[in-house]
Coordinates of C-alpha atoms and ligand atoms in Angstrom, one line a residue:
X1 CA 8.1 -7.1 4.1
X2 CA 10.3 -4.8 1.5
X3 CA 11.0 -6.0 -1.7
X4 CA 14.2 -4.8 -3.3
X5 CA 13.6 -6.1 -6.6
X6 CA 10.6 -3.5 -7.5
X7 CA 10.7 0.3 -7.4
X8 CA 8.3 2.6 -8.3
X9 CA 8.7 5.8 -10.5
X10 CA 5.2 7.9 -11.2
X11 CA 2.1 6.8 -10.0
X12 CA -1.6 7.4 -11.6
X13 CA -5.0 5.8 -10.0
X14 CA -3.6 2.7 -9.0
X15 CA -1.0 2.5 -11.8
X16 CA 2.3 3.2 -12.1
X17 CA 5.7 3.3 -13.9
X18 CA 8.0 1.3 -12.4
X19 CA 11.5 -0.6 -12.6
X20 CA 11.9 -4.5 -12.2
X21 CA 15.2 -5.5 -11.2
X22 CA 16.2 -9.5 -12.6
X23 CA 19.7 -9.8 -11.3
X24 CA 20.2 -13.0 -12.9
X25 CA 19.4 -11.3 -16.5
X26 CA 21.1 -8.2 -15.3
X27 CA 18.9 -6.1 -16.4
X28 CA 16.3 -3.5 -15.3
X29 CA 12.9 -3.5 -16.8
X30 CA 10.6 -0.7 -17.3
X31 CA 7.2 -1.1 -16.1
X32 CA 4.4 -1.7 -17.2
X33 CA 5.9 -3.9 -19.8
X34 CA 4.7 -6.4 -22.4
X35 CA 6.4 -10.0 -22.7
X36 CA 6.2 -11.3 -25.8
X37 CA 5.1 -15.1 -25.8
X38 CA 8.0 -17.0 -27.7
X39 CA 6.9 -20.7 -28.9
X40 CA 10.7 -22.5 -28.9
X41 CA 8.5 -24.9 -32.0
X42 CA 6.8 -22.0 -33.9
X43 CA 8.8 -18.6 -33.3
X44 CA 6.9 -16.4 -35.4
X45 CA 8.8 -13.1 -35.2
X46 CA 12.4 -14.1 -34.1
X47 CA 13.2 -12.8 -30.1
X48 CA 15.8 -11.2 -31.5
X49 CA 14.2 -9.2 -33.8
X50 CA 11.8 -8.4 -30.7
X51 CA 14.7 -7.0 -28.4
X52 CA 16.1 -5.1 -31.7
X53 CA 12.9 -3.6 -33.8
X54 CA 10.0 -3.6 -31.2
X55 CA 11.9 -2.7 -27.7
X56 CA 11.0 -6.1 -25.8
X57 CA 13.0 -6.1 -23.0
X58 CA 11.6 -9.6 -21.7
X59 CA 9.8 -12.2 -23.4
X60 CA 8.2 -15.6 -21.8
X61 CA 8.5 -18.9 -23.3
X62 CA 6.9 -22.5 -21.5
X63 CA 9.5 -24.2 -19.9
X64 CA 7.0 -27.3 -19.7
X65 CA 7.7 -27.4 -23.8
X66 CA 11.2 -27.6 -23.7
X67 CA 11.1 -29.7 -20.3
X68 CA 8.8 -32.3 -22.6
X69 CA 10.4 -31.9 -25.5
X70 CA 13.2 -34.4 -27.4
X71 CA 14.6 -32.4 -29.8
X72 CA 14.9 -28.7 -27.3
X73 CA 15.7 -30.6 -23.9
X74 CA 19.6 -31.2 -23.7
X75 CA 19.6 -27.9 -26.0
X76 CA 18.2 -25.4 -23.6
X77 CA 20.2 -27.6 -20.3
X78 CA 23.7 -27.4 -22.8
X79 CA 23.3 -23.7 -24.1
X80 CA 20.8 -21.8 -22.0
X81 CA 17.8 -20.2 -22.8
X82 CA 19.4 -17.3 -24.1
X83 CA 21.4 -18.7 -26.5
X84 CA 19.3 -20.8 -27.9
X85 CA 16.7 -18.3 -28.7
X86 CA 19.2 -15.4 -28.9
X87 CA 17.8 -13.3 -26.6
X88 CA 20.1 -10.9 -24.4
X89 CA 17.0 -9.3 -22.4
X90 CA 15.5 -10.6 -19.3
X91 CA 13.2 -14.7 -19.6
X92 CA 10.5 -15.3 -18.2
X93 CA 9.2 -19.2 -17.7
X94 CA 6.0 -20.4 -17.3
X95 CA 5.5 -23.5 -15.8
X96 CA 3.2 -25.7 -17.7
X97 CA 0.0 -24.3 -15.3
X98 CA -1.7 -23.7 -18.4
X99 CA -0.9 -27.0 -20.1
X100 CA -2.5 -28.1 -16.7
X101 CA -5.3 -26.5 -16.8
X102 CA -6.1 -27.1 -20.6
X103 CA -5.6 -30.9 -20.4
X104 CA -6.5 -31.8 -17.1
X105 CA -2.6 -33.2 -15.7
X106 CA 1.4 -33.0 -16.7
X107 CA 3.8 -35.0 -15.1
X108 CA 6.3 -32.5 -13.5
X109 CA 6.2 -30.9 -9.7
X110 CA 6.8 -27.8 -9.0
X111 CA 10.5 -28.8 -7.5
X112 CA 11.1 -30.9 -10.6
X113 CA 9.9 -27.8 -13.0
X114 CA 11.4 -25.0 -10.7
X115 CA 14.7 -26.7 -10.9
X116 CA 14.7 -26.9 -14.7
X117 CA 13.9 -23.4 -15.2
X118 CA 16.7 -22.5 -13.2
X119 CA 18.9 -25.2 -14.6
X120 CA 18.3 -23.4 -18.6
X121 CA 19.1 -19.9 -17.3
X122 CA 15.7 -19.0 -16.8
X123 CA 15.7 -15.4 -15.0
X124 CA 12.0 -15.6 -13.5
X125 CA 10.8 -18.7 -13.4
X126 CA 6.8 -20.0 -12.0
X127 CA 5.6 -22.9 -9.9
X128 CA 2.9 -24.9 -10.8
X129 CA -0.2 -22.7 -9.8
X130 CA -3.6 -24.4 -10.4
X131 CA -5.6 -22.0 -12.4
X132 CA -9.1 -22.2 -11.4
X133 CA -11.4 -21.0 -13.7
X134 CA -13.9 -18.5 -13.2
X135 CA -17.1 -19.2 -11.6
X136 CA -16.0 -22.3 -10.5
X137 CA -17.4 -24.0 -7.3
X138 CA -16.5 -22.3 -3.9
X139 CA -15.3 -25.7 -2.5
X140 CA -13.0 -26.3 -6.2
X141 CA -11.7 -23.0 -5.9
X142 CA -10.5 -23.5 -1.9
X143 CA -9.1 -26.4 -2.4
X144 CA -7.5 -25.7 -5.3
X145 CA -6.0 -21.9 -3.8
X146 CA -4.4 -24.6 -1.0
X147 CA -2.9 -26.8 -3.4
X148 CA -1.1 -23.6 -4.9
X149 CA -0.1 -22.1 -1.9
X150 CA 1.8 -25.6 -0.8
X151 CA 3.4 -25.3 -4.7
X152 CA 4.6 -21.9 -3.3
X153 CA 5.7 -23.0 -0.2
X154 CA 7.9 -26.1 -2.0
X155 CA 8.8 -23.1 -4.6
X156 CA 10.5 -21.4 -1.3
X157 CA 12.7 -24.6 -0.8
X158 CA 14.0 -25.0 -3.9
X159 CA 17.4 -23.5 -4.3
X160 CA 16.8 -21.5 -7.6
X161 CA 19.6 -19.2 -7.0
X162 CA 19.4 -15.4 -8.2
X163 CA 16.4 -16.4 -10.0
X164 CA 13.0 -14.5 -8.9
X165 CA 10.2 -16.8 -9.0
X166 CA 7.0 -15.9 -9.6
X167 CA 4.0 -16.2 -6.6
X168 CA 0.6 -16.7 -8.9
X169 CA -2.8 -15.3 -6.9
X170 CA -5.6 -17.5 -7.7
X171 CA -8.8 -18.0 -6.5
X172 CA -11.6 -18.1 -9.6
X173 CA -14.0 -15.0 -8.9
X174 CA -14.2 -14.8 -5.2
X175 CA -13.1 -11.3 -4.3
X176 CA -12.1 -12.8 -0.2
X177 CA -10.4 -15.7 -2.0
X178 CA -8.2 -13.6 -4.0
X179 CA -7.6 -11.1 -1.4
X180 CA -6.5 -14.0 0.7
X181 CA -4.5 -15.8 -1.8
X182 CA -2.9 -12.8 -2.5
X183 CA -1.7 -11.9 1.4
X184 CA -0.7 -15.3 1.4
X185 CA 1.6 -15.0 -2.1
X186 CA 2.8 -11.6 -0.6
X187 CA 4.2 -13.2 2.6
X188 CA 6.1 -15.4 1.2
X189 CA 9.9 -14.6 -0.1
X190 CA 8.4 -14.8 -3.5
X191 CA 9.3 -12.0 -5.8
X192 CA 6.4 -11.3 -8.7
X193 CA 2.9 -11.7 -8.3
X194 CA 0.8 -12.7 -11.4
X195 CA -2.8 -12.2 -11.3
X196 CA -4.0 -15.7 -12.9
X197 CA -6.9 -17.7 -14.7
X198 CA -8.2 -14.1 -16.2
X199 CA -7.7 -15.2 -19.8
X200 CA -11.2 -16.7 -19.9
X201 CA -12.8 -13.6 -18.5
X202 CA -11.0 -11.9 -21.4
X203 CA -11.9 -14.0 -24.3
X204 CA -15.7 -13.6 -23.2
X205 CA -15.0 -9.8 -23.2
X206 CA -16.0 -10.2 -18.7
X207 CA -13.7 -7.0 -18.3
X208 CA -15.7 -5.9 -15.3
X209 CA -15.2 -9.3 -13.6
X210 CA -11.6 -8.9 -14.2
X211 CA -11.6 -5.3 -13.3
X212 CA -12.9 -7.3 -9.5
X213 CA -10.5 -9.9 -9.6
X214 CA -7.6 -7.4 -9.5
X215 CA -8.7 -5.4 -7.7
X216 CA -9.3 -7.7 -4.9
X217 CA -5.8 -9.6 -5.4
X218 CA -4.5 -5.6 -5.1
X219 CA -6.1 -5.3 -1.6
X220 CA -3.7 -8.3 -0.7
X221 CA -0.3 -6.9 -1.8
X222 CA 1.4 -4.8 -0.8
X223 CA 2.3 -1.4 -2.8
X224 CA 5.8 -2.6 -3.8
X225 CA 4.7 -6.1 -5.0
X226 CA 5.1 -6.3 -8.9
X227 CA 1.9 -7.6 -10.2
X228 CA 1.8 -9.6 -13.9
X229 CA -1.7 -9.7 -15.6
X230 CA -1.1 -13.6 -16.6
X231 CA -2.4 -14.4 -20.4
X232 CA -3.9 -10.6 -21.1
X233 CA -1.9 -9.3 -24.2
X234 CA -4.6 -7.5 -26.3
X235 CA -4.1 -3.7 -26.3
X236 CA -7.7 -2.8 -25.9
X237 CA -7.4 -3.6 -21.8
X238 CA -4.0 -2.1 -21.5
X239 CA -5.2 1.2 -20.2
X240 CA -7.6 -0.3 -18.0
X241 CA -5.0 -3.1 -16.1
X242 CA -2.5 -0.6 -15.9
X243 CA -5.2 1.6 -13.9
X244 CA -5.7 -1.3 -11.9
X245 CA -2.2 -1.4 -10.9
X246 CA -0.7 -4.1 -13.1
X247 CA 2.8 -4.1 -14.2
X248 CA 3.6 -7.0 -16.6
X249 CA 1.3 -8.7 -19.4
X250 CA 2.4 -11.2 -21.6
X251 CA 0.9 -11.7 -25.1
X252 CA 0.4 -14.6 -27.1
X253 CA -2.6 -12.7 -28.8
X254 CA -0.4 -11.0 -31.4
X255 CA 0.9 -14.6 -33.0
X256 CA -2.1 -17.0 -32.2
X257 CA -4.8 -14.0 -33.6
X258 CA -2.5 -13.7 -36.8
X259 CA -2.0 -17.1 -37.3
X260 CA -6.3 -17.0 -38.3
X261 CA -5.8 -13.9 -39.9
X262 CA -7.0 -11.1 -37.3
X263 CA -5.6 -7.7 -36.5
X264 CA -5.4 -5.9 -33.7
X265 CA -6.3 -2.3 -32.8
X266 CA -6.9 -0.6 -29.9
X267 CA -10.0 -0.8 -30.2
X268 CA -10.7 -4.5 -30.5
X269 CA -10.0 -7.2 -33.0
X270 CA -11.0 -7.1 -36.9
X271 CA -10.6 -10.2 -39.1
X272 CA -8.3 -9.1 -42.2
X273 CA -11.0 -10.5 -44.7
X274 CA -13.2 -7.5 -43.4
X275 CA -10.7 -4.4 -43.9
X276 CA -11.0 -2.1 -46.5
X277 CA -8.3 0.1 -45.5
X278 CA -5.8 -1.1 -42.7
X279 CA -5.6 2.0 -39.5
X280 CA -2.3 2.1 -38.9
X281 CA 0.9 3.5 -40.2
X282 CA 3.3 0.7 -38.9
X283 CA 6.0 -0.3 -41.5
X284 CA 4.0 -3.2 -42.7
X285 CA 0.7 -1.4 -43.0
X286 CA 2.5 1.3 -44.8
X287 CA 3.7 -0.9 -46.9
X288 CA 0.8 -3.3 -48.0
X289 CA -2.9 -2.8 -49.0
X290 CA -5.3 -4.9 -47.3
X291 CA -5.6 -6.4 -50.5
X292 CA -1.4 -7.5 -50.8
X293 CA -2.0 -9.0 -47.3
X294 CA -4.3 -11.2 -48.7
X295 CA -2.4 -12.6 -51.7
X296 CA 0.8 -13.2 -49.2
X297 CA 1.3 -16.9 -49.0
X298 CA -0.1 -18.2 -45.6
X299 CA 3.7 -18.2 -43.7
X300 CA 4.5 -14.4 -45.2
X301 CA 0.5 -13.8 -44.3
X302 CA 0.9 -14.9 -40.8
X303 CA 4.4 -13.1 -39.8
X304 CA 3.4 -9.9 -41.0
X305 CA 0.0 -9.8 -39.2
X306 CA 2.0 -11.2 -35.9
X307 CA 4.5 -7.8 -36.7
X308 CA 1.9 -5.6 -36.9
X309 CA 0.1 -7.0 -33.8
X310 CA 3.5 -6.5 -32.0
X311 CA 3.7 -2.6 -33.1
X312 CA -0.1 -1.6 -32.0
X313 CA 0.5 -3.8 -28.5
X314 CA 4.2 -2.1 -27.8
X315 CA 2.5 1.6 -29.2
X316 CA -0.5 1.1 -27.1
X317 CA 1.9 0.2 -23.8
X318 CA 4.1 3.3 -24.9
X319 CA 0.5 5.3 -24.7
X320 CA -0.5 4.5 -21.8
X321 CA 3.3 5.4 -20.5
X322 CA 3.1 8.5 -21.7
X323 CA -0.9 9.2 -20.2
X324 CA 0.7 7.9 -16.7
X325 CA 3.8 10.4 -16.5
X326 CA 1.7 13.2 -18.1
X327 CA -1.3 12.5 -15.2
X328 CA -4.2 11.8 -17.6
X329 CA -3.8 7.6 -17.4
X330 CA -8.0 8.0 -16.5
X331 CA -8.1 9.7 -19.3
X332 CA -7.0 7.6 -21.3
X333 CA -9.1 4.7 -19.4
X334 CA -12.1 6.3 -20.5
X335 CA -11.4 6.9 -24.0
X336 CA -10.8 3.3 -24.6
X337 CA -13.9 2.8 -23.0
X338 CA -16.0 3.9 -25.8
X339 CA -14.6 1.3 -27.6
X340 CA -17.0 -1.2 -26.6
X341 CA -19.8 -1.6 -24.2
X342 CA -18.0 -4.7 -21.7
X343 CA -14.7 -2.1 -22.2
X344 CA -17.5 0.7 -20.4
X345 CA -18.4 -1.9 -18.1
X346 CA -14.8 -2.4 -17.2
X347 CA -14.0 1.5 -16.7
X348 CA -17.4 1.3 -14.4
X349 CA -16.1 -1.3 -11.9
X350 CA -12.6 0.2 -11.7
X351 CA -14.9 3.4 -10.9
X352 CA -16.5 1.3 -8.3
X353 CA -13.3 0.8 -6.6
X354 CA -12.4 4.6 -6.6
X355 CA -11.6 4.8 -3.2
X356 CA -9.1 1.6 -3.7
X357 CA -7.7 3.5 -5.9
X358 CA -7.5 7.1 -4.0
X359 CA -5.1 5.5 -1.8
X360 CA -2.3 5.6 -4.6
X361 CA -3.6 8.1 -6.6
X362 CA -1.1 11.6 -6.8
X363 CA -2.8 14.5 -4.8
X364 CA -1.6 16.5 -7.8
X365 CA -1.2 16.1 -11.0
X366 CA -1.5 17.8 -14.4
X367 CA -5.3 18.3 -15.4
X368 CA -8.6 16.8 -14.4
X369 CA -10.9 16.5 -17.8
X370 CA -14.4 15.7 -17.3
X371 CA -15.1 13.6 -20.5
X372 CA -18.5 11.3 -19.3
X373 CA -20.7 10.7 -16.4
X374 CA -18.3 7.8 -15.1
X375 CA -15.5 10.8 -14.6
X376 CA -17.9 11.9 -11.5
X377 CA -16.9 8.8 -9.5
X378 CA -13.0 9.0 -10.0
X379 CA -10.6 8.9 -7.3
X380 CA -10.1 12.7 -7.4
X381 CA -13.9 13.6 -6.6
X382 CA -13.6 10.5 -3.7
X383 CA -10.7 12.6 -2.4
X384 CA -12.5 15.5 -2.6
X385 CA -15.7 14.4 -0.5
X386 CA -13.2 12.7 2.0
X387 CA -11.5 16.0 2.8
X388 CA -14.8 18.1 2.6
X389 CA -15.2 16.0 5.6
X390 CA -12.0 17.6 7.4
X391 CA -13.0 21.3 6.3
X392 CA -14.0 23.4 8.7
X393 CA -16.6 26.3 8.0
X394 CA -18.6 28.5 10.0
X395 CA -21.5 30.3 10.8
X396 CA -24.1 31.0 7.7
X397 CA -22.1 29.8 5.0
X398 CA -22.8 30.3 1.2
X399 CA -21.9 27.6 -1.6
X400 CA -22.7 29.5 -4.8
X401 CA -22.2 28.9 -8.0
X402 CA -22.4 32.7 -8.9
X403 CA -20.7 35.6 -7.2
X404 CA -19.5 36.0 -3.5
X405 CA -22.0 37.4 -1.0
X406 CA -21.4 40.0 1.9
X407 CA -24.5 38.8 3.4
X408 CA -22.6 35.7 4.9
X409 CA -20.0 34.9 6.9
X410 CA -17.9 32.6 4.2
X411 CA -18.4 32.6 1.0
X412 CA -17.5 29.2 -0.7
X413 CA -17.4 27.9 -4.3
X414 CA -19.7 25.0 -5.3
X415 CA -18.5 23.4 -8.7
X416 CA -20.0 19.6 -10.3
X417 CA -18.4 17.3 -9.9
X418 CA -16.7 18.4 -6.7
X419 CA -18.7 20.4 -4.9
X420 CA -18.8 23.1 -2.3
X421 CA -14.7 24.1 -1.7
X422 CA -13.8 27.2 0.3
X423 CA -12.6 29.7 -2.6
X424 CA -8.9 29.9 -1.6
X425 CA -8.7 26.3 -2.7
X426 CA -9.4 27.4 -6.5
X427 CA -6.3 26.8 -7.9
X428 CA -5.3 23.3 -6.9
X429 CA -5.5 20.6 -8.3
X430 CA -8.5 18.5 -9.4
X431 CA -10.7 21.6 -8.6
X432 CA -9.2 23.4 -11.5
X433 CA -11.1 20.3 -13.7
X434 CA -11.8 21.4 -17.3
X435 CA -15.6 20.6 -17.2
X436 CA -18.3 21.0 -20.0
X437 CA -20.8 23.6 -20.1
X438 CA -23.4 21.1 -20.6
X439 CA -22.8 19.4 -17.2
X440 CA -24.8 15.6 -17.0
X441 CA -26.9 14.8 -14.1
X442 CA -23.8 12.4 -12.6
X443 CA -22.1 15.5 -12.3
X444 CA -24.8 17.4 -10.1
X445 CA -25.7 14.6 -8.5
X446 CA -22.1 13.9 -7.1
X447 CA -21.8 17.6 -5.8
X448 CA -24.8 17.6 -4.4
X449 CA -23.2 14.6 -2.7
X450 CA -20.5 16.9 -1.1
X451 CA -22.8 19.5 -0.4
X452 CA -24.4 17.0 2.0
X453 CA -21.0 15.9 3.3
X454 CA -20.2 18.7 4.3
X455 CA -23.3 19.7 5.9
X456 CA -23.4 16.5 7.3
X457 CA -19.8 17.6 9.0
X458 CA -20.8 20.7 10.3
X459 CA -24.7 20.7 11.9
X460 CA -23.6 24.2 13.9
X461 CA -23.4 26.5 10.4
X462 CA -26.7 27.3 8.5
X463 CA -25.8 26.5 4.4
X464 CA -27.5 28.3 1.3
X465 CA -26.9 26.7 -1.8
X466 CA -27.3 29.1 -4.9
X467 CA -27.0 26.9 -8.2
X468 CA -27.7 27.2 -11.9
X469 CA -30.4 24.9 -12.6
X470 CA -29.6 22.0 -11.2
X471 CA -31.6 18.8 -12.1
X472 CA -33.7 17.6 -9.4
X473 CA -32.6 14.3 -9.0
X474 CA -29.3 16.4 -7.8
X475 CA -31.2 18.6 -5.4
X476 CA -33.2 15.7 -4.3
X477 CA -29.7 14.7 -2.3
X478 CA -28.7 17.7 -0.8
X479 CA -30.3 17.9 3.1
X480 CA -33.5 19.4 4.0
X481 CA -31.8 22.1 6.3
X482 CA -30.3 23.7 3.5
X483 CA -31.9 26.7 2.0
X484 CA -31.4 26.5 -1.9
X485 CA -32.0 29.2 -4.1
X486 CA -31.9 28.3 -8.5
X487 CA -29.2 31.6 -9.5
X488 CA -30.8 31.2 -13.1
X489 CA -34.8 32.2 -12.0
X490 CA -33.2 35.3 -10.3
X491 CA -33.3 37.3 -13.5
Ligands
LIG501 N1 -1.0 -18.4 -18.2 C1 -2.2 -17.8 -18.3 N2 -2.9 -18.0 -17.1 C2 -2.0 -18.6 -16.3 C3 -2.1 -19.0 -14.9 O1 -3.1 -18.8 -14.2 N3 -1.0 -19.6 -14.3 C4 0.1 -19.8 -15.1 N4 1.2 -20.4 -14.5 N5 0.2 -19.5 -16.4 C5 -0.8 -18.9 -16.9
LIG502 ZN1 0.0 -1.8 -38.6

């Protein structure tokens, strides 16, 4: 099926920059974008103060709030959703799913719901998914993902106009469950596909099972299927979703962490009773001490936290923007890493899923760095080994790591994390990969991995290796028929 509602600009691993069409908004939206999570009761920054200072171009709000409540009801059916919280950008609704699954029922259907969100002007609006949590029982999480995917089949049948309607992917942590759900979601006339039930996995800091969960619910969409990361608004996992290939996040995180007083970096979450000095130089931490934060009066306290949440969430998202276009988005991945040891464990199981990732990964792009032992198993080195595969040398063939011999009949390169390449192949990219001097064994050990791809490939030529040292664990993988000589005990 094509979508028409979803085009993509630049791609990087699996991520990409992309454009949302909402005809009913009539607007485009740049991908990956943030939707700010507006409370109709609490507004703590105003929406439009969102559209006008921080760049939202869509926000969320819960259409099971207004659909509930007395006082916002015949407001939001009489004026709209735009009017009433004067926002000119594109709306997102959710459907009272979370509501569901934080208090066990709500008394609306998906047809009653759908047709509300439509009927306040809503320009994407959500069925009533059940969100499964993780680690639930296989037989909970079956019957559950069939529950949803007749909501989405009633969500097909309701006549919602120009509206797109989101198609949430359950399934709790079962990889085939997800895939499934997802294939299922994706052939229906459904337009966005939110990736639901993470935000548990992300309070407990489970990035690598969330790293999974995508990536399986990926395997089930197709390339053109927008993809919402539902509840994940902290900028430390930014980098890492968008790798994964997801599009949209919404955040709550940046009023609900300020209304007890934490802040937001990129690098996690710090309560404001612990800061000496506040990292940041957006106009309200240029313009208080930690010390004037804490003497605000709780309301003042509280919207000026929630502001300066918003500016490191819309800088990160403008970051990892900029790390996409310029081809260093893994990069960027792995310098957010270091930021905590689940964030590593994250990076590690989107490393897992390299060749997932290969698939949509540019064959050429700006600059490979080698930064840890986790950049040995990126895409660009799975690439590599997969066309080592297609290469075709012959007869006694050197893979050096020093000069060019006479003595054979090719000559090839051999260079960690890669491996052997013939020499011609220099100056492409990722083979012209900045690397450190002081190479780590993950390094050696994944050429020595193409070395014995290659030889695997081609039994007819007789390889030497020549290396500088490298680590025996490394030279315990490459094969037994090749004669390996260390260039560094020559002298
Ligand atoms: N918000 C956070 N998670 C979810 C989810 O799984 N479904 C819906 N509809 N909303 C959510
Ligand atoms: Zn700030």
């Amino acid at each position: 099926m094509t979508r028409e509602v979803f085009e993509i600009r630049d791609q990087d691993g699996a991520g990409r920059i992309g454009e949302l069409t909402v005809p009913r908004a009539g607007v485009t939206v740049e991908t990956p974008a943030l939707l700010p999570v507006v409370n109709p009761h609490v507004r703590t920054v105003e929406p439009a103060r969102l559209e006008s200072e921080f760049g939202a171009e869509i926000l969320i709000t819960n259409s099971y709030i207004l659909y509930g409540s007395d006082d916002f009801r015949e407001d939001a059916l009489d004026q709209g959703l735009h009017d009433l919280l004067d926002f000119s950008g594109a709306i997102m609704t959710d459907s009272g799913s979370f509501q569901l699954a934080e208090y066990g029922e709500i008394d609306v259907t998906t047809a009653e719901i759908l047709q509300f969100q439509h009927d306040v002007g809503s320009d994407i609006g959500t069925p009533v998914d059940i969100p499964t949590p993780p680690d639930a029982p296989r037989e909970q999480a079956e019957s559950e993902l069939a529950t949803t995917r007749e909501r989405l089949a009633v969500a097909e049948d309701v006549d919602v106009g120009d509206m797109l309607v989101n198609a949430p992917v359950q399934g709790s942590t079962y990889a085939d469950l997800r895939e499934r759900a997802a294939s299922d979601a994706y052939a229906t006339s459904l337009d966005v596909f939110p990736v639901g039930a993470v935000v548990p996995l992300m309070n407990e800091y489970r990035y690598a099972d969330m790293v999974d969960v995508v990536a399986a619910a990926k395997r089930g969409l197709g390339v053109d299927a927008p993809v919402h990361l539902f509840g994940a608004g902290h900028p430390m996992m930014f980098a890492l979703a968008v790798a994964m290939g997801c599009d949209l996040f919404d955040s709550a995180a940046y009023a609900l962490y300020a209304r007890d007083d934490r802040y937001l970096t990129v690098r996690g979450t710090e309560h404001l009773e612990d800061l000496d000095y506040l990292p940041c130089s957006c106009p309200v931490c240029a313009e208080h001490t930690p010390d004037e934060l804490r003497a605000c009066e709780d309301r003042e306290r509280e919207r000026l936290l929630a502001e300066h949440n918003l500016h490191v969430t819309f800088e990160e998202l403008r970051t990892v923007k900029q790390a996409l276009r310029s081809g260093n988005l893994l990069e960027l991945v792995e310098n957010r890493a270091r930021a905590h040891p689940a964030m590593l464990d994250g990076y590690r199981a989107l490393c897992d899923h390299a060749d997932q990732l290969e698939l949509s990964d540019p064959t050429v792009k700006g600059s490979f760095f080698y930064l840890s032992g986790e950049s040995a198993a990126r895409p660009e080195v799975v690439r590599h080994h997969e066309r080592l595969a297609r290469l075709d040398p012959t007869g006694e063939v050197l893979l050096t790591e020093g000069n060019p011999s006479d003595n054979f009949d090719e000559s090839w390169r051999v260079v960690p994390p890669f491996g052997p390449f013939p020499r011609a192949l220099s100056e492409t990219y990722p083979l012209t990969a900045e690397t450190p001097e002081r190479m780590d064994t993950r390094g050696y050990r994944a050429a020595a991995r193409g070395v014995a791809r290659l030889v695997a490939e081609n039994r007819d030529c007789e390889f030497t290796l020549a290396h500088h040292a490298w680590p025996a664990s490394a030279l315990a993988l490459v094969p037994d028929a090749v004669r390996v000589v260390d260039l560094s005990e020559e002298h």
